[in-house]
Amino acid sequence: MKSLIAFFTLICSCFVTADEYHYKNLLIGTKAIGLGGAFNAVSDDLSAVFYNPAGLSFAKDSSSASISTFAYEKTEFDNVFSTGKGLERSSFSVVPSFLGIGGNYDGLHWSLAFAVPDISAERTFTTASYQLTEQQITSDIIEYAKIDFDNTSYAIGFGASIQQTDALSLGISFIAKYNQIVTSQGSGINSVNSMVSSGFEATRRIVDTNILLTPTIGILYNNDLVNVGVKLSQQVSLSREFSASHTIVVNSPVALPPGVKTSSVGTIDGSEIQQYPTQISFGFAKQIGNYTVSFDIDNHLAVDVDEFSISSDHPPITRDYKATQNYALGVSYTNQEKSTFRLGVFTDKANIEIDTNQPFQRAEAINLIGISMSIDSKFWGYPVSFGGYIKYGKGNVRVADIRVVEQIVGIPLYPNNNNFDISTGHKQSIVTYVSASF
């Protein structure tokens, strides 16, 4: 009667993580947001410290700028439960995504900025119910999944630039980032009939804390013909603390084979740092009358690592990154009242690919495309901006790390979908913001 204790797949308990599979989780800066991130060659505000620090030489604002961001994200996974029902996760956050100050000291243009690249909190509980008849006994089956997820990411950056000529500027920046992911997740099945109650539950709590540093060098060349921007950056991990604990309980109405663990509790800790891709970005911009057209190409190089596992009872805590190339195209228009309208289109491709040779891989290979817009105007004499963007994509997800639970227990617990635990996923984000410079 294995179906009475193991009909439900733990597919959902492995999805919860910061969106480590994409690079454009939350665009930063009013102009950059409106242009879809096509900001490398037109960096001229305090957020240039995150895009191209050479642009600080052309920044017009030496005071501070504040951005409040409203972010909604929804991810859907098809056929999660055995009834065919899917799982929907969503989160809504209000964050002060950017705050910066800057100035000019004896020809050295500088900016000190604080940003929130990614933040979200999620509470999800989903069930699917049906009846199952075996050996003339009808049982009421309840499959369930629960997710508590808290992700915080804070960044502080300092950048400086020197204008070599009227057209050429060189810049450098250092961005320190604190990332913490805390997830408490679980799923299971409850089977009740007139004779017995049975089922199982598997839960896992993960705390992953990283301190990162990203040095960046940038070049920006502006002339009447075309603007060209180049950026080179490398994120490195300075410190990592990883902890994962699990609890598994199996209540079977029949005797299980010798050696099967009907209960298991364990905790593992690790500090193995993750290697990250090198980013090389190119930007081009052209002003035509009141219009400015900008185009960016962001290249993230591939990273191949020897996956590191703390123990056989947990998936690896390091992974490969595939090479990705994202594009952004932005157009801005300034009218006679000096109000500026911006429109952008951009891609946000997944930085992971599904590899069925890895037995415990978890991956979301969903490529996204986004549309953005913004408006700059004045309110009571102060510059104010409004805008936002939406992203959507569909792709494949793989959650083979559920097989670790079977390895701990010692018996098959989850159905085999005959496709290496690969299913379809949909992802969308809606972000709006309001900004003021003063």
Short mmCIF file of N, CA and C in Angstrom, two decimals, residues 202-206 243-249 264-268:
data_model
loop_
_atom_site.label_atom_id
_atom_site.label_comp_id
_atom_site.label_asym_id
_atom_site.label_seq_id
_atom_site.Cartn_x
_atom_site.Cartn_y
_atom_site.Cartn_z
N ALA A 202 7.72 15.52 5.02
CA ALA A 202 9.14 15.85 4.94
C ALA A 202 9.28 17.37 4.98
N THR A 203 10.09 17.88 5.87
CA THR A 203 10.30 19.32 6.00
C THR A 203 11.79 19.62 5.96
N ARG A 204 12.09 20.85 5.56
CA ARG A 204 13.48 21.26 5.51
C ARG A 204 13.56 22.76 5.79
N ARG A 205 14.55 23.16 6.57
CA ARG A 205 14.80 24.57 6.85
C ARG A 205 16.23 24.89 6.44
N ILE A 206 16.38 25.93 5.63
CA ILE A 206 17.68 26.31 5.10
C ILE A 206 17.95 27.77 5.44
N SER A 243 23.40 26.46 6.51
CA SER A 243 22.88 25.48 7.46
C SER A 243 21.57 24.93 6.93
N ALA A 244 21.39 23.62 7.02
CA ALA A 244 20.16 22.97 6.57
C ALA A 244 19.79 21.87 7.55
N SER A 245 18.54 21.85 7.93
CA SER A 245 18.04 20.80 8.82
C SER A 245 16.80 20.17 8.20
N HIS A 246 16.61 18.89 8.45
CA HIS A 246 15.46 18.20 7.88
C HIS A 246 14.78 17.34 8.94
N THR A 247 13.50 17.13 8.71
CA THR A 247 12.71 16.21 9.53
C THR A 247 11.83 15.40 8.60
N ILE A 248 11.87 14.09 8.73
CA ILE A 248 11.06 13.20 7.90
C ILE A 248 10.37 12.20 8.81
N VAL A 249 9.06 12.06 8.66
CA VAL A 249 8.28 11.11 9.44
C VAL A 249 7.39 10.34 8.49
N SER A 264 13.55 10.59 10.56
CA SER A 264 14.92 11.06 10.44
C SER A 264 14.97 12.55 10.77
N VAL A 265 15.95 12.93 11.57
CA VAL A 265 16.19 14.34 11.90
C VAL A 265 17.68 14.58 11.76
N GLY A 266 18.05 15.66 11.07
CA GLY A 266 19.46 15.94 10.90
C GLY A 266 19.73 17.38 10.55
N THR A 267 20.94 17.83 10.83
CA THR A 267 21.39 19.18 10.51
C THR A 267 22.79 19.12 9.94
N ILE A 268 23.03 19.91 8.90
CA ILE A 268 24.36 20.01 8.32
C ILE A 268 24.74 21.48 8.22
#
